[in-house]
Amino acid sequence: VARLALLTSLSVMLFVPTPLLLHLGHPERALNSMITPHLTSAFAMFGFFAAFYMVLLILECWFVFRVDNVARAQESTGLTRFFYRAVTLWSDDVSPNARAIDSKLLLTLAIVGIPSAHGLHGYIGFVYGSLKARQWWESDLMPVIFLFSAIVSGIDMLMTLYVITSKLRRVPIDHACLKGLTYALWGFLMFTVILEGLEFANIVYKGKEGVDMIIAYVQGPLFWRYFVLQFGLCAMLPIALMSIMIAGNTRGKAFVIGATTCAVLVLINVLLMRWNVVIGGQEIAKTGKGLLSYPMPLLGRESLVTASILLAAPFVLLGLLVRLFPPWADPPSNA
């Protein structure tokens, strides 16, 4: 799943700025923050972080698929050959020495890329946690929660895509691979739930001005979204199911169905977490006089239709990249 993970990351990352651009009244001015940056602004620095990480992903994908692209260029003709030749920068050196250099450069990119990815995802929580005007967001744990939530969402997204693509390709699912991903999801999810619980308890227990309104919000509009759906159905239930499967050494079709179900539930958990943070923080009036509601429009620049298109767009791009650069390895003989 390593090469599939690279293509998935690239597909999603290319669309990361799109919601921000749609939110701006003048998206054509977006590059001004990079041309004339305000270096003490977290918002301004996001462009540099995102661009740096994008370059890392492109370089990693280029080195990982270089040898395969050289082979495809040699086996194809016409425009297809020209495309793969251009992708490889007209280089056909696949000697052992060239591959060794590729491996060294990939290791360097990975060493740089892992902390870069942590910084990028923790940055979003840093922005929210720094906004003192919103009690629902002001928390020192917010950067860590967003970071681990991103790790969890990446693992369960990869699990879901791996199972779906294996079924579509009609190849056996590697039990050891899926089990390793399940172990990783199980461990990170438990830690993430603990962090979210601590953050929630800290916000409610602070006793600042307006805490009564927060308690009313938690007991009212947020109860079903937060306790029942986010924590109960989409967090505690997957943890329980994965614990049972791991303890019982579940195998075969039952394990695939159980692991995929848990991955889908955790994906919904991450979406609910984002909704409850972003929308939830704005449902509490800054005047301290009551609660607000958010009626999502069906059509428009920030509507349900637009959000649905943005959610689907990375997977359309991923489908194209998978056809151009197949990430699949040979099925394991023991599957």
PDB file of N, CA and C in Angstrom, residues 84-165:
ATOM      1  N   TYR A  84       5.322   9.424 -21.219  1.00  0.00           N
ATOM      2  CA  TYR A  84       6.165   8.791 -20.203  1.00  0.00           C
ATOM      3  C   TYR A  84       7.626   9.236 -20.328  1.00  0.00           C
ATOM      4  N   ARG A  85       8.076   9.524 -21.537  1.00  0.00           N
ATOM      5  CA  ARG A  85       9.421  10.066 -21.694  1.00  0.00           C
ATOM      6  C   ARG A  85       9.525  11.432 -21.024  1.00  0.00           C
ATOM      7  N   ALA A  86       8.479  12.255 -21.187  1.00  0.00           N
ATOM      8  CA  ALA A  86       8.483  13.582 -20.562  1.00  0.00           C
ATOM      9  C   ALA A  86       8.431  13.455 -19.044  1.00  0.00           C
ATOM     10  N   VAL A  87       7.642  12.498 -18.540  1.00  0.00           N
ATOM     11  CA  VAL A  87       7.535  12.305 -17.092  1.00  0.00           C
ATOM     12  C   VAL A  87       8.881  11.913 -16.500  1.00  0.00           C
ATOM     13  N   THR A  88       9.636  11.099 -17.225  1.00  0.00           N
ATOM     14  CA  THR A  88      10.962  10.684 -16.733  1.00  0.00           C
ATOM     15  C   THR A  88      12.052  11.689 -17.063  1.00  0.00           C
ATOM     16  N   LEU A  89      11.660  12.840 -17.631  1.00  0.00           N
ATOM     17  CA  LEU A  89      12.612  13.886 -18.022  1.00  0.00           C
ATOM     18  C   LEU A  89      13.621  13.347 -19.032  1.00  0.00           C
ATOM     19  N   TRP A  90      13.136  12.477 -19.933  1.00  0.00           N
ATOM     20  CA  TRP A  90      13.928  11.901 -21.008  1.00  0.00           C
ATOM     21  C   TRP A  90      15.174  11.177 -20.500  1.00  0.00           C
ATOM     22  N   SER A  91      15.042  10.572 -19.329  1.00  0.00           N
ATOM     23  CA  SER A  91      16.133   9.764 -18.778  1.00  0.00           C
ATOM     24  C   SER A  91      15.704   8.299 -18.770  1.00  0.00           C
ATOM     25  N   ASP A  92      16.571   7.411 -19.248  1.00  0.00           N
ATOM     26  CA  ASP A  92      16.252   5.983 -19.260  1.00  0.00           C
ATOM     27  C   ASP A  92      17.293   5.161 -18.502  1.00  0.00           C
ATOM     28  N   ASP A  93      18.001   5.802 -17.600  1.00  0.00           N
ATOM     29  CA  ASP A  93      19.033   5.126 -16.822  1.00  0.00           C
ATOM     30  C   ASP A  93      18.390   4.374 -15.655  1.00  0.00           C
ATOM     31  N   VAL A  94      18.373   3.055 -15.739  1.00  0.00           N
ATOM     32  CA  VAL A  94      17.832   2.220 -14.662  1.00  0.00           C
ATOM     33  C   VAL A  94      18.909   1.250 -14.164  1.00  0.00           C
ATOM     34  N   SER A  95      20.143   1.659 -14.278  1.00  0.00           N
ATOM     35  CA  SER A  95      21.252   0.822 -13.819  1.00  0.00           C
ATOM     36  C   SER A  95      21.221   0.689 -12.300  1.00  0.00           C
ATOM     37  N   PRO A  96      21.905  -0.320 -11.753  1.00  0.00           N
ATOM     38  CA  PRO A  96      21.947  -0.470 -10.287  1.00  0.00           C
ATOM     39  C   PRO A  96      22.452   0.780  -9.574  1.00  0.00           C
ATOM     40  N   ASN A  97      23.412   1.460 -10.175  1.00  0.00           N
ATOM     41  CA  ASN A  97      23.935   2.677  -9.560  1.00  0.00           C
ATOM     42  C   ASN A  97      22.865   3.765  -9.514  1.00  0.00           C
ATOM     43  N   ALA A  98      22.089   3.912 -10.597  1.00  0.00           N
ATOM     44  CA  ALA A  98      21.023   4.910 -10.639  1.00  0.00           C
ATOM     45  C   ALA A  98      19.929   4.573  -9.617  1.00  0.00           C
ATOM     46  N   ARG A  99      19.612   3.294  -9.507  1.00  0.00           N
ATOM     47  CA  ARG A  99      18.586   2.890  -8.525  1.00  0.00           C
ATOM     48  C   ARG A  99      19.073   3.136  -7.100  1.00  0.00           C
ATOM     49  N   ALA A 100      20.343   2.926  -6.865  1.00  0.00           N
ATOM     50  CA  ALA A 100      20.889   3.188  -5.531  1.00  0.00           C
ATOM     51  C   ALA A 100      20.782   4.669  -5.188  1.00  0.00           C
ATOM     52  N   ILE A 101      21.052   5.518  -6.168  1.00  0.00           N
ATOM     53  CA  ILE A 101      20.911   6.963  -5.951  1.00  0.00           C
ATOM     54  C   ILE A 101      19.451   7.316  -5.674  1.00  0.00           C
ATOM     55  N   ASP A 102      18.533   6.686  -6.428  1.00  0.00           N
ATOM     56  CA  ASP A 102      17.103   6.913  -6.190  1.00  0.00           C
ATOM     57  C   ASP A 102      16.727   6.559  -4.755  1.00  0.00           C
ATOM     58  N   SER A 103      17.222   5.425  -4.280  1.00  0.00           N
ATOM     59  CA  SER A 103      16.896   4.975  -2.922  1.00  0.00           C
ATOM     60  C   SER A 103      17.417   5.943  -1.864  1.00  0.00           C
ATOM     61  N   LYS A 104      18.647   6.439  -2.067  1.00  0.00           N
ATOM     62  CA  LYS A 104      19.214   7.393  -1.111  1.00  0.00           C
ATOM     63  C   LYS A 104      18.413   8.693  -1.082  1.00  0.00           C
ATOM     64  N   LEU A 105      18.041   9.180  -2.262  1.00  0.00           N
ATOM     65  CA  LEU A 105      17.264  10.416  -2.323  1.00  0.00           C
ATOM     66  C   LEU A 105      15.872  10.221  -1.724  1.00  0.00           C
ATOM     67  N   LEU A 106      15.272   9.051  -1.955  1.00  0.00           N
ATOM     68  CA  LEU A 106      13.965   8.765  -1.357  1.00  0.00           C
ATOM     69  C   LEU A 106      14.042   8.728   0.160  1.00  0.00           C
ATOM     70  N   LEU A 107      15.113   8.160   0.692  1.00  0.00           N
ATOM     71  CA  LEU A 107      15.285   8.130   2.142  1.00  0.00           C
ATOM     72  C   LEU A 107      15.399   9.542   2.691  1.00  0.00           C
ATOM     73  N   THR A 108      16.146  10.392   1.998  1.00  0.00           N
ATOM     74  CA  THR A 108      16.279  11.793   2.427  1.00  0.00           C
ATOM     75  C   THR A 108      14.929  12.502   2.392  1.00  0.00           C
ATOM     76  N   LEU A 109      14.173  12.289   1.311  1.00  0.00           N
ATOM     77  CA  LEU A 109      12.855  12.914   1.188  1.00  0.00           C
ATOM     78  C   LEU A 109      11.914  12.424   2.285  1.00  0.00           C
ATOM     79  N   ALA A 110      12.010  11.140   2.624  1.00  0.00           N
ATOM     80  CA  ALA A 110      11.158  10.601   3.680  1.00  0.00           C
ATOM     81  C   ALA A 110      11.509  11.204   5.036  1.00  0.00           C
ATOM     82  N   ILE A 111      12.806  11.351   5.286  1.00  0.00           N
ATOM     83  CA  ILE A 111      13.247  11.938   6.561  1.00  0.00           C
ATOM     84  C   ILE A 111      12.744  13.372   6.689  1.00  0.00           C
ATOM     85  N   VAL A 112      12.778  14.107   5.584  1.00  0.00           N
ATOM     86  CA  VAL A 112      12.286  15.483   5.595  1.00  0.00           C
ATOM     87  C   VAL A 112      10.758  15.521   5.574  1.00  0.00           C
ATOM     88  N   GLY A 113      10.156  14.581   4.851  1.00  0.00           N
ATOM     89  CA  GLY A 113       8.715  14.614   4.645  1.00  0.00           C
ATOM     90  C   GLY A 113       7.891  14.270   5.868  1.00  0.00           C
ATOM     91  N   ILE A 114       8.365  13.352   6.698  1.00  0.00           N
ATOM     92  CA  ILE A 114       7.571  12.937   7.863  1.00  0.00           C
ATOM     93  C   ILE A 114       7.364  14.099   8.835  1.00  0.00           C
ATOM     94  N   PRO A 115       8.416  14.797   9.276  1.00  0.00           N
ATOM     95  CA  PRO A 115       8.151  15.965  10.140  1.00  0.00           C
ATOM     96  C   PRO A 115       7.412  17.081   9.419  1.00  0.00           C
ATOM     97  N   SER A 116       7.604  17.202   8.090  1.00  0.00           N
ATOM     98  CA  SER A 116       6.871  18.228   7.339  1.00  0.00           C
ATOM     99  C   SER A 116       5.385  17.940   7.357  1.00  0.00           C
ATOM    100  N   ALA A 117       5.018  16.669   7.198  1.00  0.00           N
ATOM    101  CA  ALA A 117       3.602  16.295   7.246  1.00  0.00           C
ATOM    102  C   ALA A 117       3.018  16.563   8.630  1.00  0.00           C
ATOM    103  N   HIS A 118       3.786  16.269   9.673  1.00  0.00           N
ATOM    104  CA  HIS A 118       3.319  16.558  11.028  1.00  0.00           C
ATOM    105  C   HIS A 118       3.098  18.051  11.218  1.00  0.00           C
ATOM    106  N   GLY A 119       4.023  18.847  10.721  1.00  0.00           N
ATOM    107  CA  GLY A 119       3.876  20.293  10.865  1.00  0.00           C
ATOM    108  C   GLY A 119       2.687  20.835  10.102  1.00  0.00           C
ATOM    109  N   LEU A 120       2.455  20.305   8.900  1.00  0.00           N
ATOM    110  CA  LEU A 120       1.337  20.778   8.080  1.00  0.00           C
ATOM    111  C   LEU A 120       0.004  20.497   8.752  1.00  0.00           C
ATOM    112  N   HIS A 121      -0.185  19.277   9.236  1.00  0.00           N
ATOM    113  CA  HIS A 121      -1.470  18.916   9.836  1.00  0.00           C
ATOM    114  C   HIS A 121      -1.639  19.529  11.231  1.00  0.00           C
ATOM    115  N   GLY A 122      -0.549  19.653  11.974  1.00  0.00           N
ATOM    116  CA  GLY A 122      -0.663  20.306  13.269  1.00  0.00           C
ATOM    117  C   GLY A 122      -0.912  21.793  13.153  1.00  0.00           C
ATOM    118  N   TYR A 123      -0.519  22.362  12.010  1.00  0.00           N
ATOM    119  CA  TYR A 123      -0.706  23.797  11.785  1.00  0.00           C
ATOM    120  C   TYR A 123      -2.178  24.193  11.870  1.00  0.00           C
ATOM    121  N   ILE A 124      -3.068  23.377  11.306  1.00  0.00           N
ATOM    122  CA  ILE A 124      -4.495  23.709  11.295  1.00  0.00           C
ATOM    123  C   ILE A 124      -5.013  23.826  12.723  1.00  0.00           C
ATOM    124  N   GLY A 125      -4.648  22.870  13.568  1.00  0.00           N
ATOM    125  CA  GLY A 125      -5.045  22.947  14.969  1.00  0.00           C
ATOM    126  C   GLY A 125      -4.406  24.118  15.684  1.00  0.00           C
ATOM    127  N   PHE A 126      -3.189  24.466  15.270  1.00  0.00           N
ATOM    128  CA  PHE A 126      -2.511  25.628  15.864  1.00  0.00           C
ATOM    129  C   PHE A 126      -3.312  26.900  15.611  1.00  0.00           C
ATOM    130  N   VAL A 127      -3.835  27.041  14.376  1.00  0.00           N
ATOM    131  CA  VAL A 127      -4.618  28.229  14.033  1.00  0.00           C
ATOM    132  C   VAL A 127      -5.876  28.289  14.886  1.00  0.00           C
ATOM    133  N   TYR A 128      -6.595  27.185  14.983  1.00  0.00           N
ATOM    134  CA  TYR A 128      -7.828  27.184  15.780  1.00  0.00           C
ATOM    135  C   TYR A 128      -7.534  27.406  17.263  1.00  0.00           C
ATOM    136  N   GLY A 129      -6.515  26.729  17.774  1.00  0.00           N
ATOM    137  CA  GLY A 129      -6.199  26.857  19.194  1.00  0.00           C
ATOM    138  C   GLY A 129      -5.719  28.243  19.580  1.00  0.00           C
ATOM    139  N   SER A 130      -5.274  29.042  18.599  1.00  0.00           N
ATOM    140  CA  SER A 130      -4.770  30.387  18.882  1.00  0.00           C
ATOM    141  C   SER A 130      -5.860  31.449  18.867  1.00  0.00           C
ATOM    142  N   LEU A 131      -7.060  31.098  18.438  1.00  0.00           N
ATOM    143  CA  LEU A 131      -8.139  32.085  18.317  1.00  0.00           C
ATOM    144  C   LEU A 131      -8.850  32.233  19.657  1.00  0.00           C
ATOM    145  N   LYS A 132      -8.457  33.237  20.418  1.00  0.00           N
ATOM    146  CA  LYS A 132      -8.988  33.413  21.767  1.00  0.00           C
ATOM    147  C   LYS A 132     -10.445  33.883  21.765  1.00  0.00           C
ATOM    148  N   ALA A 133     -10.921  34.364  20.615  1.00  0.00           N
ATOM    149  CA  ALA A 133     -12.291  34.874  20.560  1.00  0.00           C
ATOM    150  C   ALA A 133     -13.326  33.752  20.612  1.00  0.00           C
ATOM    151  N   ARG A 134     -12.902  32.521  20.403  1.00  0.00           N
ATOM    152  CA  ARG A 134     -13.824  31.386  20.415  1.00  0.00           C
ATOM    153  C   ARG A 134     -13.426  30.428  21.525  1.00  0.00           C
ATOM    154  N   GLN A 135     -14.265  30.327  22.563  1.00  0.00           N
ATOM    155  CA  GLN A 135     -13.927  29.443  23.679  1.00  0.00           C
ATOM    156  C   GLN A 135     -13.888  27.983  23.245  1.00  0.00           C
ATOM    157  N   TRP A 136     -14.680  27.632  22.239  1.00  0.00           N
ATOM    158  CA  TRP A 136     -14.729  26.235  21.795  1.00  0.00           C
ATOM    159  C   TRP A 136     -13.439  25.832  21.083  1.00  0.00           C
ATOM    160  N   TRP A 137     -12.664  26.814  20.615  1.00  0.00           N
ATOM    161  CA  TRP A 137     -11.435  26.524  19.887  1.00  0.00           C
ATOM    162  C   TRP A 137     -10.186  26.757  20.730  1.00  0.00           C
ATOM    163  N   GLU A 138     -10.255  27.600  21.714  1.00  0.00           N
ATOM    164  CA  GLU A 138      -9.061  27.994  22.470  1.00  0.00           C
ATOM    165  C   GLU A 138      -8.600  26.851  23.364  1.00  0.00           C
ATOM    166  N   SER A 139      -7.682  26.050  22.856  1.00  0.00           N
ATOM    167  CA  SER A 139      -7.162  24.918  23.620  1.00  0.00           C
ATOM    168  C   SER A 139      -5.741  24.616  23.165  1.00  0.00           C
ATOM    169  N   ASP A 140      -4.861  24.367  24.124  1.00  0.00           N
ATOM    170  CA  ASP A 140      -3.476  24.027  23.789  1.00  0.00           C
ATOM    171  C   ASP A 140      -3.365  22.635  23.164  1.00  0.00           C
ATOM    172  N   LEU A 141      -4.393  21.805  23.338  1.00  0.00           N
ATOM    173  CA  LEU A 141      -4.366  20.459  22.781  1.00  0.00           C
ATOM    174  C   LEU A 141      -4.819  20.412  21.327  1.00  0.00           C
ATOM    175  N   MET A 142      -5.365  21.514  20.828  1.00  0.00           N
ATOM    176  CA  MET A 142      -5.937  21.513  19.486  1.00  0.00           C
ATOM    177  C   MET A 142      -4.925  21.106  18.406  1.00  0.00           C
ATOM    178  N   PRO A 143      -3.668  21.611  18.397  1.00  0.00           N
ATOM    179  CA  PRO A 143      -2.723  21.167  17.354  1.00  0.00           C
ATOM    180  C   PRO A 143      -2.449  19.670  17.398  1.00  0.00           C
ATOM    181  N   VAL A 144      -2.308  19.115  18.609  1.00  0.00           N
ATOM    182  CA  VAL A 144      -2.019  17.685  18.736  1.00  0.00           C
ATOM    183  C   VAL A 144      -3.218  16.855  18.284  1.00  0.00           C
ATOM    184  N   ILE A 145      -4.420  17.316  18.610  1.00  0.00           N
ATOM    185  CA  ILE A 145      -5.631  16.586  18.218  1.00  0.00           C
ATOM    186  C   ILE A 145      -5.767  16.552  16.704  1.00  0.00           C
ATOM    187  N   PHE A 146      -5.544  17.677  16.048  1.00  0.00           N
ATOM    188  CA  PHE A 146      -5.629  17.706  14.589  1.00  0.00           C
ATOM    189  C   PHE A 146      -4.551  16.830  13.967  1.00  0.00           C
ATOM    190  N   LEU A 147      -3.373  16.805  14.563  1.00  0.00           N
ATOM    191  CA  LEU A 147      -2.289  15.979  14.036  1.00  0.00           C
ATOM    192  C   LEU A 147      -2.654  14.500  14.096  1.00  0.00           C
ATOM    193  N   PHE A 148      -3.085  14.027  15.258  1.00  0.00           N
ATOM    194  CA  PHE A 148      -3.421  12.606  15.397  1.00  0.00           C
ATOM    195  C   PHE A 148      -4.695  12.257  14.639  1.00  0.00           C
ATOM    196  N   SER A 149      -5.608  13.199  14.549  1.00  0.00           N
ATOM    197  CA  SER A 149      -6.798  12.965  13.734  1.00  0.00           C
ATOM    198  C   SER A 149      -6.418  12.779  12.268  1.00  0.00           C
ATOM    199  N   ALA A 150      -5.433  13.537  11.797  1.00  0.00           N
ATOM    200  CA  ALA A 150      -4.966  13.379  10.416  1.00  0.00           C
ATOM    201  C   ALA A 150      -4.300  12.021  10.223  1.00  0.00           C
ATOM    202  N   ILE A 151      -3.519  11.568  11.199  1.00  0.00           N
ATOM    203  CA  ILE A 151      -2.894  10.250  11.113  1.00  0.00           C
ATOM    204  C   ILE A 151      -3.953   9.165  11.033  1.00  0.00           C
ATOM    205  N   VAL A 152      -4.966   9.270  11.895  1.00  0.00           N
ATOM    206  CA  VAL A 152      -6.046   8.277  11.918  1.00  0.00           C
ATOM    207  C   VAL A 152      -6.797   8.270  10.587  1.00  0.00           C
ATOM    208  N   SER A 153      -7.137   9.456  10.086  1.00  0.00           N
ATOM    209  CA  SER A 153      -7.896   9.510   8.835  1.00  0.00           C
ATOM    210  C   SER A 153      -7.080   8.958   7.676  1.00  0.00           C
ATOM    211  N   GLY A 154      -5.755   9.187   7.680  1.00  0.00           N
ATOM    212  CA  GLY A 154      -4.919   8.639   6.621  1.00  0.00           C
ATOM    213  C   GLY A 154      -4.886   7.124   6.637  1.00  0.00           C
ATOM    214  N   ILE A 155      -4.780   6.549   7.827  1.00  0.00           N
ATOM    215  CA  ILE A 155      -4.730   5.084   7.938  1.00  0.00           C
ATOM    216  C   ILE A 155      -6.042   4.469   7.478  1.00  0.00           C
ATOM    217  N   ASP A 156      -7.174   4.970   7.993  1.00  0.00           N
ATOM    218  CA  ASP A 156      -8.442   4.316   7.625  1.00  0.00           C
ATOM    219  C   ASP A 156      -8.823   4.601   6.170  1.00  0.00           C
ATOM    220  N   MET A 157      -8.403   5.753   5.615  1.00  0.00           N
ATOM    221  CA  MET A 157      -8.624   5.989   4.192  1.00  0.00           C
ATOM    222  C   MET A 157      -7.837   4.986   3.357  1.00  0.00           C
ATOM    223  N   LEU A 158      -6.598   4.727   3.743  1.00  0.00           N
ATOM    224  CA  LEU A 158      -5.769   3.769   3.017  1.00  0.00           C
ATOM    225  C   LEU A 158      -6.345   2.360   3.128  1.00  0.00           C
ATOM    226  N   MET A 159      -6.842   1.991   4.321  1.00  0.00           N
ATOM    227  CA  MET A 159      -7.475   0.680   4.489  1.00  0.00           C
ATOM    228  C   MET A 159      -8.673   0.528   3.561  1.00  0.00           C
ATOM    229  N   THR A 160      -9.515   1.555   3.534  1.00  0.00           N
ATOM    230  CA  THR A 160     -10.719   1.491   2.705  1.00  0.00           C
ATOM    231  C   THR A 160     -10.372   1.405   1.229  1.00  0.00           C
ATOM    232  N   LEU A 161      -9.439   2.243   0.782  1.00  0.00           N
ATOM    233  CA  LEU A 161      -9.051   2.221  -0.626  1.00  0.00           C
ATOM    234  C   LEU A 161      -8.391   0.903  -1.005  1.00  0.00           C
ATOM    235  N   TYR A 162      -7.582   0.353  -0.102  1.00  0.00           N
ATOM    236  CA  TYR A 162      -6.906  -0.916  -0.397  1.00  0.00           C
ATOM    237  C   TYR A 162      -7.912  -2.044  -0.593  1.00  0.00           C
ATOM    238  N   VAL A 163      -8.893  -2.128   0.292  1.00  0.00           N
ATOM    239  CA  VAL A 163      -9.904  -3.192   0.180  1.00  0.00           C
ATOM    240  C   VAL A 163     -10.745  -3.003  -1.075  1.00  0.00           C
ATOM    241  N   ILE A 164     -11.202  -1.774  -1.333  1.00  0.00           N
ATOM    242  CA  ILE A 164     -12.057  -1.517  -2.497  1.00  0.00           C
ATOM    243  C   ILE A 164     -11.307  -1.811  -3.793  1.00  0.00           C
ATOM    244  N   THR A 165     -10.069  -1.303  -3.909  1.00  0.00           N
ATOM    245  CA  THR A 165      -9.314  -1.521  -5.148  1.00  0.00           C
ATOM    246  C   THR A 165      -8.954  -2.992  -5.331  1.00  0.00           C
TER     247      THR A 165
END
